[in-house]
mmCIF file of C-alpha atoms in Angstrom:
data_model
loop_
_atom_site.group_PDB
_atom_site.id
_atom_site.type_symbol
_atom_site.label_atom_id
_atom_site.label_comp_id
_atom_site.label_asym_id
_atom_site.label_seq_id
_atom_site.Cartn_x
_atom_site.Cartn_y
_atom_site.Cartn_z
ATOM 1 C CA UNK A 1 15.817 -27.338 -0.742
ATOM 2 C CA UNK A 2 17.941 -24.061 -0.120
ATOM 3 C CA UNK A 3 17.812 -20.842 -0.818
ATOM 4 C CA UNK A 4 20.875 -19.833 -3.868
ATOM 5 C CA UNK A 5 20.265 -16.350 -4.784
ATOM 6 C CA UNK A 6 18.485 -13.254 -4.271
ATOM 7 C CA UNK A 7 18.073 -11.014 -7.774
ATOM 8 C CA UNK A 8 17.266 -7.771 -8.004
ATOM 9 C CA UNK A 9 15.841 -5.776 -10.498
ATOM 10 C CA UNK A 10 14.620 -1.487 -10.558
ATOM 11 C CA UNK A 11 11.746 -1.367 -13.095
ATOM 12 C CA UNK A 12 9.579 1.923 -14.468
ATOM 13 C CA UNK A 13 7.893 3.294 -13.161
ATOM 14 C CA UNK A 14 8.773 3.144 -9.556
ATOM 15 C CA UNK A 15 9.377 -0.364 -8.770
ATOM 16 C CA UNK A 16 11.825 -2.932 -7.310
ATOM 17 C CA UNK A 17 11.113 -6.401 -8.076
ATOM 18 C CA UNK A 18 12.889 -9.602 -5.920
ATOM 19 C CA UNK A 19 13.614 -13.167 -7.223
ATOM 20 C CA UNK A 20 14.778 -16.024 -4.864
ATOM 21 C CA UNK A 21 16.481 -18.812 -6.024
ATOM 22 C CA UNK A 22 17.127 -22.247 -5.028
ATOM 23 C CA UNK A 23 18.875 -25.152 -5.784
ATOM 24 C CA UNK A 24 16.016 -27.402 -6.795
ATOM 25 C CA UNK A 25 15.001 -24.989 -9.779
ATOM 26 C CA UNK A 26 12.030 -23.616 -7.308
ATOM 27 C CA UNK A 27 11.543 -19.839 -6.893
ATOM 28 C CA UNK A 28 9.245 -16.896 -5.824
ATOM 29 C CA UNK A 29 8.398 -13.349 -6.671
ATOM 30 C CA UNK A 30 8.090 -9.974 -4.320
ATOM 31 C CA UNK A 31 8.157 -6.727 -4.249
ATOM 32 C CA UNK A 32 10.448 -4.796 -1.705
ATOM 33 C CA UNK A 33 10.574 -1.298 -2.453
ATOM 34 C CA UNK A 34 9.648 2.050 -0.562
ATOM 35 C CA UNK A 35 8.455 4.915 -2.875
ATOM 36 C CA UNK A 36 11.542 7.141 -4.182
ATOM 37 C CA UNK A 37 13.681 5.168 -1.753
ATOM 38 C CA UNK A 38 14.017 2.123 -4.392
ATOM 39 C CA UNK A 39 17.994 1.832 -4.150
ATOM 40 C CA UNK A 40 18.341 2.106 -0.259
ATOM 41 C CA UNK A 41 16.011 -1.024 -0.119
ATOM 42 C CA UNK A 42 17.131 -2.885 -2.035
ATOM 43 C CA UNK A 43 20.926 -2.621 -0.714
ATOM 44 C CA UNK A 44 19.522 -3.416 2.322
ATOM 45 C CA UNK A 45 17.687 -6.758 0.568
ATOM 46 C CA UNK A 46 21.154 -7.884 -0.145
ATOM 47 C CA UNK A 47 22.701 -7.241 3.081
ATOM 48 C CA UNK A 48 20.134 -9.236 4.797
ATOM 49 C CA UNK A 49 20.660 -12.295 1.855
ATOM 50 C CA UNK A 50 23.414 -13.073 4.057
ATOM 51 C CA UNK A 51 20.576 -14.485 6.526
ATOM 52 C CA UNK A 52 18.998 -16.710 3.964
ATOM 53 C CA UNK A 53 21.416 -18.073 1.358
ATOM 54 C CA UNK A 54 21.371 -21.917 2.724
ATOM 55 C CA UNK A 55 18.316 -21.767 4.234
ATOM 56 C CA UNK A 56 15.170 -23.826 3.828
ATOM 57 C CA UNK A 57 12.846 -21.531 2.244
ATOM 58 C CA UNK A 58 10.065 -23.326 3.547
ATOM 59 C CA UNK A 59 10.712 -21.852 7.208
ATOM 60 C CA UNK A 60 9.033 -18.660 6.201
ATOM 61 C CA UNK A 61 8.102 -17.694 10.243
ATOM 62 C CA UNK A 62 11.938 -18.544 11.432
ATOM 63 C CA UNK A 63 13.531 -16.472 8.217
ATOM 64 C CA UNK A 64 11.406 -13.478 9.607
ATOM 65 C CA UNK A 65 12.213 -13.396 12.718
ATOM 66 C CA UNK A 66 15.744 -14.373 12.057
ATOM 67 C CA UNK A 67 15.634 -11.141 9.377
ATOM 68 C CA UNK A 68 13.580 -9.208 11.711
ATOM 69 C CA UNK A 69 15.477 -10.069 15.260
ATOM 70 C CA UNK A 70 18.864 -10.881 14.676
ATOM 71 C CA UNK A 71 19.926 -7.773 13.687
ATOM 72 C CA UNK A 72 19.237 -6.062 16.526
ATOM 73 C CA UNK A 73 18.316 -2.935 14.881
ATOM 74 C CA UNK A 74 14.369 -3.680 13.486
ATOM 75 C CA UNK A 75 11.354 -1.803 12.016
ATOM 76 C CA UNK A 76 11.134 1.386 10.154
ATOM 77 C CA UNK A 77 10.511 1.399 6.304
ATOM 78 C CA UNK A 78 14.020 0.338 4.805
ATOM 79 C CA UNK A 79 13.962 -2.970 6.908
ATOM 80 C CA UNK A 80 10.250 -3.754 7.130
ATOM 81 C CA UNK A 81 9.877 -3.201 2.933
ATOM 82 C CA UNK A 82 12.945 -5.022 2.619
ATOM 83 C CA UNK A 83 11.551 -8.207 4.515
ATOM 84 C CA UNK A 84 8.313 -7.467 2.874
ATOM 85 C CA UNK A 85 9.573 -8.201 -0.151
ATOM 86 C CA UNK A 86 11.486 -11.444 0.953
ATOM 87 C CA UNK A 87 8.533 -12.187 2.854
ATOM 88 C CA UNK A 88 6.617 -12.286 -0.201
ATOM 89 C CA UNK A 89 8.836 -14.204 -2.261
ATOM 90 C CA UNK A 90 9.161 -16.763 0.301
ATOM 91 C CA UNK A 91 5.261 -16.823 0.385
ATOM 92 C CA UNK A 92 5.489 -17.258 -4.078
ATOM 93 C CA UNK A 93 7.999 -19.664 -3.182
ATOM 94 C CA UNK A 94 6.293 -22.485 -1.524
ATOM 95 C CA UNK A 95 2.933 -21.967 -2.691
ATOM 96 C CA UNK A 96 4.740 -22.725 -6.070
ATOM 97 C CA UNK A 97 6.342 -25.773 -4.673
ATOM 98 C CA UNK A 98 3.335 -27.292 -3.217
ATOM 99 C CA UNK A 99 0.981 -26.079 -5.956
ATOM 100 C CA UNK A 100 -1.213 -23.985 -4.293
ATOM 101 C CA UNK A 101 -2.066 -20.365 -4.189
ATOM 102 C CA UNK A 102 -0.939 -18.678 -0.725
ATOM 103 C CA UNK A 103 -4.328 -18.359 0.696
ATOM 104 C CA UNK A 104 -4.530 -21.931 0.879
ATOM 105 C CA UNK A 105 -1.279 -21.876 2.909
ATOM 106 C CA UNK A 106 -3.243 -19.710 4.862
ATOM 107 C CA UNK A 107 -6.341 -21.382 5.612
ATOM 108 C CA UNK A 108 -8.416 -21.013 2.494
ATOM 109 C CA UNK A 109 -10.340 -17.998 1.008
ATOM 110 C CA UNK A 110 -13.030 -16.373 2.796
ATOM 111 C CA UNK A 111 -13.975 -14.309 -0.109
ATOM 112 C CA UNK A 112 -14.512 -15.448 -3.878
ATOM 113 C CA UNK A 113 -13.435 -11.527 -5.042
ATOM 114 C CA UNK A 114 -12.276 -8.552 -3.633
ATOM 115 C CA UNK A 115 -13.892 -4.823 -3.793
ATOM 116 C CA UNK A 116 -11.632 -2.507 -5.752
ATOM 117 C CA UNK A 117 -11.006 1.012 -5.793
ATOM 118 C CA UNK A 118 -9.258 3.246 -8.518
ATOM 119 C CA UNK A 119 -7.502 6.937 -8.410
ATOM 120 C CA UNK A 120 -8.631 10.288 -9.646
ATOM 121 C CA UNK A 121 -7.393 13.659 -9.791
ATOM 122 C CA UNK A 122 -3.624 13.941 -8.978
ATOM 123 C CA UNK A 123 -1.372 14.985 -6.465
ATOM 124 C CA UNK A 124 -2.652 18.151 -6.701
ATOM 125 C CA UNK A 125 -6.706 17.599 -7.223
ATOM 126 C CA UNK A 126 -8.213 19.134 -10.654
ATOM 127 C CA UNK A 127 -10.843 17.514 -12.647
ATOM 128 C CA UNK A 128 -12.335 14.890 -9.627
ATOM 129 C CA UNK A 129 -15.942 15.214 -11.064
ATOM 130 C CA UNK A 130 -15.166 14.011 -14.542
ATOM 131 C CA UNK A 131 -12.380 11.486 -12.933
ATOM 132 C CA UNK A 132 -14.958 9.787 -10.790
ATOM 133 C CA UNK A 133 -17.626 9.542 -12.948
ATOM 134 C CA UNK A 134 -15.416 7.898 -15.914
ATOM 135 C CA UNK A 135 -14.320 5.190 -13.419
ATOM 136 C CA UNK A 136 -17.815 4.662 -12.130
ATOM 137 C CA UNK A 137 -18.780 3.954 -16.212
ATOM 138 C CA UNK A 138 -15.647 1.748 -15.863
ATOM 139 C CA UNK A 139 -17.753 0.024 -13.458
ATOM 140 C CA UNK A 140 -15.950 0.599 -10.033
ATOM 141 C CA UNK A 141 -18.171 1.209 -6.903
ATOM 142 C CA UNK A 142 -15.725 3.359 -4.924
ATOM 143 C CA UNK A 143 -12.701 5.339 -6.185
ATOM 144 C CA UNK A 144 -10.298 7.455 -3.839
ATOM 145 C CA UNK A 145 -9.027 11.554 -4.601
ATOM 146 C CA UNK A 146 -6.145 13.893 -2.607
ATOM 147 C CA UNK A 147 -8.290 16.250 -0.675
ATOM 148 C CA UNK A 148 -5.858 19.197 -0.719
ATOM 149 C CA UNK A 149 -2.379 20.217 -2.090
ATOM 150 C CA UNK A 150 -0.285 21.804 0.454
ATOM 151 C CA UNK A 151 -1.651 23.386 3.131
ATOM 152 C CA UNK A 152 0.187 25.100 5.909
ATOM 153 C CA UNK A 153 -0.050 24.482 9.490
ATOM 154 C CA UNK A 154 -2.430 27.252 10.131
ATOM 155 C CA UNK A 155 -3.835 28.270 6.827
ATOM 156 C CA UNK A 156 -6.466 30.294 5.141
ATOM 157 C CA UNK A 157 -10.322 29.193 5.397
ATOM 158 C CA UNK A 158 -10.208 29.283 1.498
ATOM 159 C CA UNK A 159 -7.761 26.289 1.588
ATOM 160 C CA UNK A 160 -10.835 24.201 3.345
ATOM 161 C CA UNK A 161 -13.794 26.062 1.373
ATOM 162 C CA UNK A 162 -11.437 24.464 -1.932
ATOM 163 C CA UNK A 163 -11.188 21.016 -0.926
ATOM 164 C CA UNK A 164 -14.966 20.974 0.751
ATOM 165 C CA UNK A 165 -16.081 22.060 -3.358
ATOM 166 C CA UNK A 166 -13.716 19.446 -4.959
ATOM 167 C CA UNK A 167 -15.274 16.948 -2.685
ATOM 168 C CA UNK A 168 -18.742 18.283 -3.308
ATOM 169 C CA UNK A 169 -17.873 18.179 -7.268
ATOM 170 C CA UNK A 170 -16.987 14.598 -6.987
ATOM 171 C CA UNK A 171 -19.953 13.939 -5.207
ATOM 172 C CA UNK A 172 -22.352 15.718 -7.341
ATOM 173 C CA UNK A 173 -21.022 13.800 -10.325
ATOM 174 C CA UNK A 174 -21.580 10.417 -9.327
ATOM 175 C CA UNK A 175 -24.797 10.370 -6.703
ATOM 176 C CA UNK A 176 -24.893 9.453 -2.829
ATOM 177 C CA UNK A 177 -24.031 5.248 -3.446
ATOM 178 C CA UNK A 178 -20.346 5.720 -4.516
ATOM 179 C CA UNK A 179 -17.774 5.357 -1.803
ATOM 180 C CA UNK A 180 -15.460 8.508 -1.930
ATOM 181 C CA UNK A 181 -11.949 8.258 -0.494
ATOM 182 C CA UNK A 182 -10.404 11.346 0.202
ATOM 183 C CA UNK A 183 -6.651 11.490 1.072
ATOM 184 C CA UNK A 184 -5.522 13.885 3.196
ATOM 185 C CA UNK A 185 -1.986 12.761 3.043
ATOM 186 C CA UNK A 186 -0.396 13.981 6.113
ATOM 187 C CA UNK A 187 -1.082 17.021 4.525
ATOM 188 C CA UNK A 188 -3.475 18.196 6.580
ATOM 189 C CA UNK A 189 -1.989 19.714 10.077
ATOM 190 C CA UNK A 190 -4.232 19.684 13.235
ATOM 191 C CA UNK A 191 -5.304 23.460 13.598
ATOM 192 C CA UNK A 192 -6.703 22.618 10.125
ATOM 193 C CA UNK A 193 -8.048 18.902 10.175
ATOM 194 C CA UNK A 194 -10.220 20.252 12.585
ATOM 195 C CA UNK A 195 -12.245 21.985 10.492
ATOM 196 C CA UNK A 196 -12.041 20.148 7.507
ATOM 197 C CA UNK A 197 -12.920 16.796 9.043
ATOM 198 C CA UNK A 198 -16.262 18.351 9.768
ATOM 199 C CA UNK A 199 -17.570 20.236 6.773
ATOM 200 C CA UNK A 200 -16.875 16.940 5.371
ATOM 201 C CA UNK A 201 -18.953 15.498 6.686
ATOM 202 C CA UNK A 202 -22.419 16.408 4.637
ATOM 203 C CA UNK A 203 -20.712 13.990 1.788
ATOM 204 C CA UNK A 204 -20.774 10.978 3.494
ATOM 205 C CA UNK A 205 -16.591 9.885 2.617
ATOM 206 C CA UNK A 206 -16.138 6.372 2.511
ATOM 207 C CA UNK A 207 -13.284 7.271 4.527
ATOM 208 C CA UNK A 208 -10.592 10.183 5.194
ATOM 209 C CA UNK A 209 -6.834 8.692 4.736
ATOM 210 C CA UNK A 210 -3.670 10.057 6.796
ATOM 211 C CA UNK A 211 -6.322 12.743 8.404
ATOM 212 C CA UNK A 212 -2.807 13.530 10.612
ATOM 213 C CA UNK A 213 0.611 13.045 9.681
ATOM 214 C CA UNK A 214 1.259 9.385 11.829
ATOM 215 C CA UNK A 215 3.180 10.958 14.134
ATOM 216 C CA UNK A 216 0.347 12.799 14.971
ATOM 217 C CA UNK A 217 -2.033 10.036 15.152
ATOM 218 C CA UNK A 218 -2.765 10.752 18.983
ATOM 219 C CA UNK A 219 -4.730 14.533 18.717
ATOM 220 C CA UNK A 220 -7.387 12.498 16.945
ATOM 221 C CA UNK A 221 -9.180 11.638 20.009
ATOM 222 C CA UNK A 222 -9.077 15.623 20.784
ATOM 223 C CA UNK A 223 -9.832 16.974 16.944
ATOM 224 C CA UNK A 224 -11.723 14.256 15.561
ATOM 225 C CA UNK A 225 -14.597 12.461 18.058
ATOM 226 C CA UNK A 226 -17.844 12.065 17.238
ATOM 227 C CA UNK A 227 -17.576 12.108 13.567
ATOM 228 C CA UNK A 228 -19.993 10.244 11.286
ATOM 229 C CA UNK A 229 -17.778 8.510 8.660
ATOM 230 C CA UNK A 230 -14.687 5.860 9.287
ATOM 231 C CA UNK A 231 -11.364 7.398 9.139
ATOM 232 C CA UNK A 232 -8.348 5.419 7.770
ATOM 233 C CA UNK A 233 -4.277 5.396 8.660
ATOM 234 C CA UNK A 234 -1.512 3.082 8.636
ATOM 235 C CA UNK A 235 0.807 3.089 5.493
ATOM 236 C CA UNK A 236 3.420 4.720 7.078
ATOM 237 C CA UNK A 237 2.943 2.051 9.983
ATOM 238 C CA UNK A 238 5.601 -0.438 9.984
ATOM 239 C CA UNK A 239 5.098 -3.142 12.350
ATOM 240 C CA UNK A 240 1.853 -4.873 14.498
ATOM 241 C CA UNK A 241 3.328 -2.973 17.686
ATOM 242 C CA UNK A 242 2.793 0.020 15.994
ATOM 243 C CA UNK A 243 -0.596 -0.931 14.651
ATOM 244 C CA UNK A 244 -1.492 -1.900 18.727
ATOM 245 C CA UNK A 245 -0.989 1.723 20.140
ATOM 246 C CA UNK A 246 -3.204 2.945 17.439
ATOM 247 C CA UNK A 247 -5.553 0.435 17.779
ATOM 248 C CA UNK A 248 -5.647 0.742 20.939
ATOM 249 C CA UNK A 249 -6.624 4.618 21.214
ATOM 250 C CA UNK A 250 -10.078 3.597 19.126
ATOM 251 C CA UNK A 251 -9.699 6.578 17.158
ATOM 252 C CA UNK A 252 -9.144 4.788 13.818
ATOM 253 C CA UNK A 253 -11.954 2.674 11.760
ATOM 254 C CA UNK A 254 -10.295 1.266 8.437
ATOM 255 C CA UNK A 255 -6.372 0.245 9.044
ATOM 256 C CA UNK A 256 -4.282 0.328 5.437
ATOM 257 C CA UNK A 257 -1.037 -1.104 6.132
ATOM 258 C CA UNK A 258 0.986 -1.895 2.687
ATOM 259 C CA UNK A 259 2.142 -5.380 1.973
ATOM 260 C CA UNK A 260 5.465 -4.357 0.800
ATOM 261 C CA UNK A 261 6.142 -1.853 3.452
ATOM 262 C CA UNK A 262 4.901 -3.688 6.915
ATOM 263 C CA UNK A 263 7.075 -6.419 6.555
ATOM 264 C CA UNK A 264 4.516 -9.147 3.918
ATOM 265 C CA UNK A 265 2.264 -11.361 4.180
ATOM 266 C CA UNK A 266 3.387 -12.653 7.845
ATOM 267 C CA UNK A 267 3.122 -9.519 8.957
ATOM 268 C CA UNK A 268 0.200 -8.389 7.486
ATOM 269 C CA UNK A 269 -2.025 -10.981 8.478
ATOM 270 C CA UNK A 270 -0.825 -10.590 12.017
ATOM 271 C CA UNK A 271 -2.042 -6.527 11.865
ATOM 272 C CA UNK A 272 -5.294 -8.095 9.860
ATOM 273 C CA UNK A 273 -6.211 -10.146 12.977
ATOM 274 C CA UNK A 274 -5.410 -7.692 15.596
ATOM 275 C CA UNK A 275 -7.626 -4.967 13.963
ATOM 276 C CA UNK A 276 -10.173 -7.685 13.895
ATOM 277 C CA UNK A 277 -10.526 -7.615 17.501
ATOM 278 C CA UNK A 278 -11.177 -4.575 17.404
ATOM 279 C CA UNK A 279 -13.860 -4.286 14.955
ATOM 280 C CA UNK A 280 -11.590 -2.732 12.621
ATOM 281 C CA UNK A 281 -12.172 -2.617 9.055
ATOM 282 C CA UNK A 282 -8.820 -3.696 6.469
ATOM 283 C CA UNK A 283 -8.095 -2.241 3.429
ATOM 284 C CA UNK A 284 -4.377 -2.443 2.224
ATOM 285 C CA UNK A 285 -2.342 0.177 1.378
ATOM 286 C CA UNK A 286 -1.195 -0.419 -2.549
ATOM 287 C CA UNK A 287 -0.548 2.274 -5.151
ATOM 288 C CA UNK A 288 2.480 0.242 -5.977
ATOM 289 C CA UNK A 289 2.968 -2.741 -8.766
ATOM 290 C CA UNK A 290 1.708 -5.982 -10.013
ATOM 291 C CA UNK A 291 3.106 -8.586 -6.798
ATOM 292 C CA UNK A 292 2.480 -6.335 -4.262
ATOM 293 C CA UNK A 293 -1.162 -6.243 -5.619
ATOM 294 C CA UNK A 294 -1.258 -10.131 -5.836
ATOM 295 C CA UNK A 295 0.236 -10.345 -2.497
ATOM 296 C CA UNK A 296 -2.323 -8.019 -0.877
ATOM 297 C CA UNK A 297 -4.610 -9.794 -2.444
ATOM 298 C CA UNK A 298 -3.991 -13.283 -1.119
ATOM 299 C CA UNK A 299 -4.472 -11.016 2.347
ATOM 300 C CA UNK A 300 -7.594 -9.845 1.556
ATOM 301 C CA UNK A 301 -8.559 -13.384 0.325
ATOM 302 C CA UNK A 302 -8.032 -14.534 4.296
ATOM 303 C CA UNK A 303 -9.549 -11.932 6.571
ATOM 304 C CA UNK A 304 -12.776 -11.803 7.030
ATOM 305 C CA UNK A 305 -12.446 -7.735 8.110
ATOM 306 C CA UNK A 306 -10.927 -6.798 4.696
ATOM 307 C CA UNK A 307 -13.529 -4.581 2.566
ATOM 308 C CA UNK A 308 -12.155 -2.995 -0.328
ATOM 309 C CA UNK A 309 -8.631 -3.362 -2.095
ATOM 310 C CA UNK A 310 -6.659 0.081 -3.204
ATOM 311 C CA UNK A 311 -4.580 -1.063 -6.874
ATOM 312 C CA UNK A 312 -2.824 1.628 -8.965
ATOM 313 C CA UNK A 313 -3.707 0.694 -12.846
ATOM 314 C CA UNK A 314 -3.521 4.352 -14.544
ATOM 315 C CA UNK A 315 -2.395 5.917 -11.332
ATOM 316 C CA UNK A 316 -0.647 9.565 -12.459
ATOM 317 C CA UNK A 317 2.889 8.265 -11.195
ATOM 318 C CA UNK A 318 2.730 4.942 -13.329
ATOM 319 C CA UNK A 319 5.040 6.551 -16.600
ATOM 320 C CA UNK A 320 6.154 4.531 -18.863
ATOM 321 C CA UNK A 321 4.671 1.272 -17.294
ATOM 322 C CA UNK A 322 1.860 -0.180 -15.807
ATOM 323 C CA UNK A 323 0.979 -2.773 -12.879
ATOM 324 C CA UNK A 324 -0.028 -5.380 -16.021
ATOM 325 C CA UNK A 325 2.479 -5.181 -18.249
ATOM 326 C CA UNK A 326 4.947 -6.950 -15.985
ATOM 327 C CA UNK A 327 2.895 -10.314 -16.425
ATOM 328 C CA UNK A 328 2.415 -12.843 -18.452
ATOM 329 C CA UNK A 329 -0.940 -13.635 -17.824
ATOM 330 C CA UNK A 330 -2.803 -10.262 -17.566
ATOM 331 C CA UNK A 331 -5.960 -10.989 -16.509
ATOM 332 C CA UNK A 332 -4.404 -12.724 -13.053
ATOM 333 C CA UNK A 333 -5.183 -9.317 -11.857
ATOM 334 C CA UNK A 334 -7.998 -7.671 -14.225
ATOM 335 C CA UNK A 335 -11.120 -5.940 -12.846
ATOM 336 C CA UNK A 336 -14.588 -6.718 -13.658
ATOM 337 C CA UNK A 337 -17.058 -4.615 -12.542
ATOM 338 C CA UNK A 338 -15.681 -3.377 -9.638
ATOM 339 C CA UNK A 339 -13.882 -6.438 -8.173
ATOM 340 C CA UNK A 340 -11.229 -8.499 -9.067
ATOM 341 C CA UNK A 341 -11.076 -12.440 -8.455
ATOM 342 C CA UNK A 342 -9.413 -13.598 -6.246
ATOM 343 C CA UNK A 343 -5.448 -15.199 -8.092
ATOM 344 C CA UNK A 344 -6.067 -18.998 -7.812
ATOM 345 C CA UNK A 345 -2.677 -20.003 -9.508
ATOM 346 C CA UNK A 346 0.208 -21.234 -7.318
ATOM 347 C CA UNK A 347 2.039 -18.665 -4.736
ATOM 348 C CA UNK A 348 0.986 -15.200 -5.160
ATOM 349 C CA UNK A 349 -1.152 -16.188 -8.232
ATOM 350 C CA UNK A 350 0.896 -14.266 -10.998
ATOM 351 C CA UNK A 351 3.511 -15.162 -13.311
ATOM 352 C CA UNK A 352 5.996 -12.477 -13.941
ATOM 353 C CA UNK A 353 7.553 -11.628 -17.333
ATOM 354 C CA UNK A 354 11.320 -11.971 -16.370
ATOM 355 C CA UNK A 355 12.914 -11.533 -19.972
ATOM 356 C CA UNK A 356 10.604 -8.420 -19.609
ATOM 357 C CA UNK A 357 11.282 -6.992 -16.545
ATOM 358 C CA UNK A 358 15.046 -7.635 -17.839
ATOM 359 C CA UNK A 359 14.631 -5.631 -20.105
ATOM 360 C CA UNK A 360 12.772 -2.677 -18.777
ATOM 361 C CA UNK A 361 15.870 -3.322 -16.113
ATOM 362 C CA UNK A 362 18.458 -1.709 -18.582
ATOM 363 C CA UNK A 363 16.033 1.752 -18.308
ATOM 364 C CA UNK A 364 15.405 1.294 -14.443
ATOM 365 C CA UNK A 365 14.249 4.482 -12.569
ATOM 366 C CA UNK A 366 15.078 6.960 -10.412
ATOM 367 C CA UNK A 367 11.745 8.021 -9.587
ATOM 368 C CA UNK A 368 11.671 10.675 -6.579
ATOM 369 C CA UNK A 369 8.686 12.531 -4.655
ATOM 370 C CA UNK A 370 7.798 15.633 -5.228
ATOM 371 C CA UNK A 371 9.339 18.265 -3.165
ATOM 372 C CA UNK A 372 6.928 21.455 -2.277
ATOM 373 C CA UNK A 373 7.385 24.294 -0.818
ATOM 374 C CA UNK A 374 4.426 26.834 0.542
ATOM 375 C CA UNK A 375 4.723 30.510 -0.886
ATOM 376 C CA UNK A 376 7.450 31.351 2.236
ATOM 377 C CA UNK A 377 10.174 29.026 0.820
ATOM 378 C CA UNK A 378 9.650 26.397 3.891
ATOM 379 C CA UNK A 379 8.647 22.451 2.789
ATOM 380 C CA UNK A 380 5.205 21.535 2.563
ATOM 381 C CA UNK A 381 4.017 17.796 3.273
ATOM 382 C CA UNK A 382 3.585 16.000 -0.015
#
């Protein structure tokens, strides 16, 4: 078998979606995109289809490190999400062949379903105490919020006294056995963080995400010891090298890389086991669509140290489409009570609605972050 073609295709909301062909008729699904960044990768998907056109597909470990090496140039979010995506595909690819789900590839599930968590409140958090509790009567045991919208590098106490009451609000509304997520988002700068970490703290979080910017990561140990609830990082992390050094300055609790951004499945379960030897908690980064979901899940489905599963079904940014409506079979992916099953089909467990994503194709996207600005006319973090 060999590898034919690589296809492409820029789908609402905010999506790229990757086909690979071969020449028995075999072929997988992935999901190589970067948020607002959706053209760059996937240019950079079919410059590296010059590595794999002829190839076996099968050799999934020697295609990544012949995407990942011979280029020289490696890591960073263009690359890594564009071999995510392959990676992925590759992953659909021969689970389909053989007729097996990926975890199986893998060494079999450890988990019959995975904990989910949902999204309230918006970029910039209103309403969290009505959000939470509707998705708790929706039957989820955990949901995540932004803690703050901008906030400068040294700002007023009001900024933290606001986000401590949202907090509080979502708190109040749905009792003390919810797991709250709050995002800071790189937001958050360190003269701050310091004091917001702890007046957090009466609420119990289930964690605090992107408490730094990553490039930050290292004033944790110095702003953030002796705190009583996990804190979480590591979608902006690219590679396992990456995920070492901050591993190895035992600051962080629960790592979240994303599936289409740290280079798939071969990746990912690399950074899954390394954490694990740390007595780190997993819990992918996904607010993306339906394979990257399927793909994390097959993760989660393998590593004993993965605890809850972030998926973006009614997320603000997903206009005009949703993670389902891309397959064909929508409850691969639907949520019961919390959790969603584990895919059993073949690959990443989901069959995609090509003539469908054709056709939301001919619309396509253009989909951007926000840009913010604080009241002096410099950028804020988004």
């Amino acid at each position: 078998m060999k590898i034919t073609r690589l296809k492409t295709w820029q789908v609402p909301p905010r999506w790229l979606f990757l086909k690979i062909e071969t020449d028995e008729g075999c072929y997988g699904w992935g999901e190589p995109v970067i948020e607002g960044r959706a053209a760059t990768v996937e240019a950079a998907v079919h410059e590296l289809a010059d590595y794999l056109i002829g190839q076996d597909p099968h050799r999934i470990e020697h295609l990544w490190n012949t995407l990942y090496r011979a280029g020289f140039y490696r890591g960073g979010p263009i690359l890594m999400s564009a071999i995510a995506g392959i990676d992925q595909a590759l992953w659909d690819l021969k689970g389909r062949d053989l007729g097996v789900p990926v975890h199986q590839l893998l060494g079999g599930a450890v988990r019959d379903k995975m904990r989910m968590y949902a999204w309230t409140g918006g970029d910039r958090p209103s309403d969290v105490g009505a959000g939470a509790k509707a998705l708790v009567e929706k039957g989820f045991t955990a949901f995540k919020m932004n803690g703050t919208p901008e906030m400068q590098i040294v700002d007023s106490h009001r900024k933290v006294d606001e986000a401590v009451a949202r907090v509080r609000e979502a708190r109040e509304a749905v009792g003390p056995d919810v797991g709250i997520g709050i995002d800071f988002h790189g937001r958050v700068h360190r003269p701050m963080a310091k004091a917001l970490l702890r007046e957090l703290e009466p609420f119990h979080p289930m964690f605090v995400e992107e408490p730094v910017a990553p490039e930050h990561l290292p004033c944790l140990k110095d702003i953030a010891g002796g705190l009583g609830y996990p804190l979480a990082t590591g979608e902006r992390l690219h590679t396992r090298f990456q995920f070492r050094d901050l591993l190895q300055d035992g600051m962080i609790d629960i790592i979240q890389p994303d599936i289409s951004h740290c280079g798939g499945i071969s990746e990912g379960l690399k950074i899954a086991a390394l954490a694990s030897a740390y007595d780190v908690a997993l819990a992918p980064h996904c607010p993306l669509g339906p394979l990257t979901l399927a793909a994390s899940l097959q993760l989660d489905a393998v590593s004993h140290n993965a605890f809850i599963q972030e998926q973006s079904m009614g997320i603000h940014y997903n206009q005009g489409n949703d993670v389902l409506d891309y397959l064909v079979d929508k409850t691969a992916l639907s949520i019961t009570d919390g959790f969603c099953a584990i895919p059993q089909g073949p690959g990443l467990g989901v069959e995609i609605d090509e003539a469908f994503v054709e056709e939301r194709a001919k619309t396509g996207h253009r989909w951007r972050n926000p840009v913010w600005t604080h009241d002096d006319g410099s950028i804020a973090e988004w």
